PDB file of C-alpha atoms in Angstrom:
ATOM      1  CA  UNK A   4     -18.988 -30.513  -1.231  1.00 73.00           C
ATOM      2  CA  UNK A   5     -20.848 -28.003  -2.103  1.00 84.00           C
ATOM      3  CA  UNK A   6     -23.944 -30.738  -1.769  1.00 89.00           C
ATOM      4  CA  UNK A   7     -23.004 -31.531   1.346  1.00 90.00           C
ATOM      5  CA  UNK A   8     -22.959 -27.885   2.717  1.00 88.00           C
ATOM      6  CA  UNK A   9     -26.190 -27.395   1.205  1.00 90.00           C
ATOM      7  CA  UNK A  10     -27.872 -30.455   2.754  1.00 93.00           C
ATOM      8  CA  UNK A  11     -26.576 -29.539   6.132  1.00 94.00           C
ATOM      9  CA  UNK A  12     -28.093 -25.886   6.417  1.00 94.00           C
ATOM     10  CA  UNK A  13     -31.166 -25.748   8.078  1.00 95.00           C
ATOM     11  CA  UNK A  14     -34.484 -24.143   6.891  1.00 96.00           C
ATOM     12  CA  UNK A  15     -36.261 -24.332   3.302  1.00 97.00           C
ATOM     13  CA  UNK A  16     -33.991 -22.720   0.185  1.00 95.00           C
ATOM     14  CA  UNK A  17     -34.221 -19.086   0.574  1.00 97.00           C
ATOM     15  CA  UNK A  18     -33.049 -19.513   4.728  1.00 97.00           C
ATOM     16  CA  UNK A  19     -30.146 -21.712   3.447  1.00 96.00           C
ATOM     17  CA  UNK A  20     -29.393 -18.698   0.807  1.00 95.00           C
ATOM     18  CA  UNK A  21     -29.529 -15.771   3.265  1.00 97.00           C
ATOM     19  CA  UNK A  22     -27.720 -18.157   5.412  1.00 96.00           C
ATOM     20  CA  UNK A  23     -24.839 -18.644   2.460  1.00 94.00           C
ATOM     21  CA  UNK A  24     -24.917 -14.435   1.906  1.00 97.00           C
ATOM     22  CA  UNK A  25     -24.207 -13.537   5.193  1.00 97.00           C
ATOM     23  CA  UNK A  26     -21.415 -16.345   5.938  1.00 95.00           C
ATOM     24  CA  UNK A  27     -19.910 -15.169   2.623  1.00 96.00           C
ATOM     25  CA  UNK A  28     -20.161 -11.892   3.519  1.00 98.00           C
ATOM     26  CA  UNK A  29     -18.845 -12.591   6.826  1.00 98.00           C
ATOM     27  CA  UNK A  30     -15.607 -14.326   4.789  1.00 98.00           C
ATOM     28  CA  UNK A  31     -14.977 -11.218   2.565  1.00 98.00           C
ATOM     29  CA  UNK A  32     -14.918  -8.989   5.649  1.00 98.00           C
ATOM     30  CA  UNK A  33     -12.597 -10.992   7.517  1.00 97.00           C
ATOM     31  CA  UNK A  34     -10.324 -10.813   4.166  1.00 97.00           C
ATOM     32  CA  UNK A  35     -10.208  -7.476   4.073  1.00 97.00           C
ATOM     33  CA  UNK A  36     -10.321  -6.339   7.764  1.00 97.00           C
ATOM     34  CA  UNK A  37      -7.411  -8.586   8.665  1.00 97.00           C
ATOM     35  CA  UNK A  38      -5.899 -11.222   6.172  1.00 96.00           C
ATOM     36  CA  UNK A  39      -4.996  -8.712   2.800  1.00 94.00           C
ATOM     37  CA  UNK A  40      -3.589  -6.179   5.652  1.00 94.00           C
ATOM     38  CA  UNK A  41      -1.393  -8.958   7.023  1.00 94.00           C
ATOM     39  CA  UNK A  42      -0.882 -10.257   3.377  1.00 93.00           C
ATOM     40  CA  UNK A  43       0.212  -6.429   2.586  1.00 89.00           C
ATOM     41  CA  UNK A  44       2.643  -6.074   5.740  1.00 89.00           C
ATOM     42  CA  UNK A  45       4.830  -8.728   4.353  1.00 91.00           C
ATOM     43  CA  UNK A  46       5.030  -8.565   0.893  1.00 89.00           C
ATOM     44  CA  UNK A  47       7.728  -6.624  -0.513  1.00 86.00           C
ATOM     45  CA  UNK A  48       7.021  -3.212  -1.371  1.00 80.00           C
ATOM     46  CA  UNK A  49       6.651  -2.315  -5.172  1.00 78.00           C
ATOM     47  CA  UNK A  50       5.836   1.320  -4.903  1.00 79.00           C
ATOM     48  CA  UNK A  51       7.183   2.246  -8.408  1.00 79.00           C
ATOM     49  CA  UNK A  52       7.888   6.196  -9.447  1.00 81.00           C
ATOM     50  CA  UNK A  53       8.987   7.384 -12.810  1.00 82.00           C
ATOM     51  CA  UNK A  54      10.736  10.765 -13.267  1.00 77.00           C
ATOM     52  CA  UNK A  55       9.990  12.236 -15.633  1.00 68.00           C
TER      53      UNK A  55
END
């Protein structure tokens, strides 16, 4: 799969690496901004307190 992705990207190797880094940044941003908060809202609360 990675080989196929590498082949369809345009340009020399440094451009492909730059494109992949930008895509990785976009994916990480989307996960942190929308996916993780949504998952946190549907999971049960795990707030645990210990009385000392």
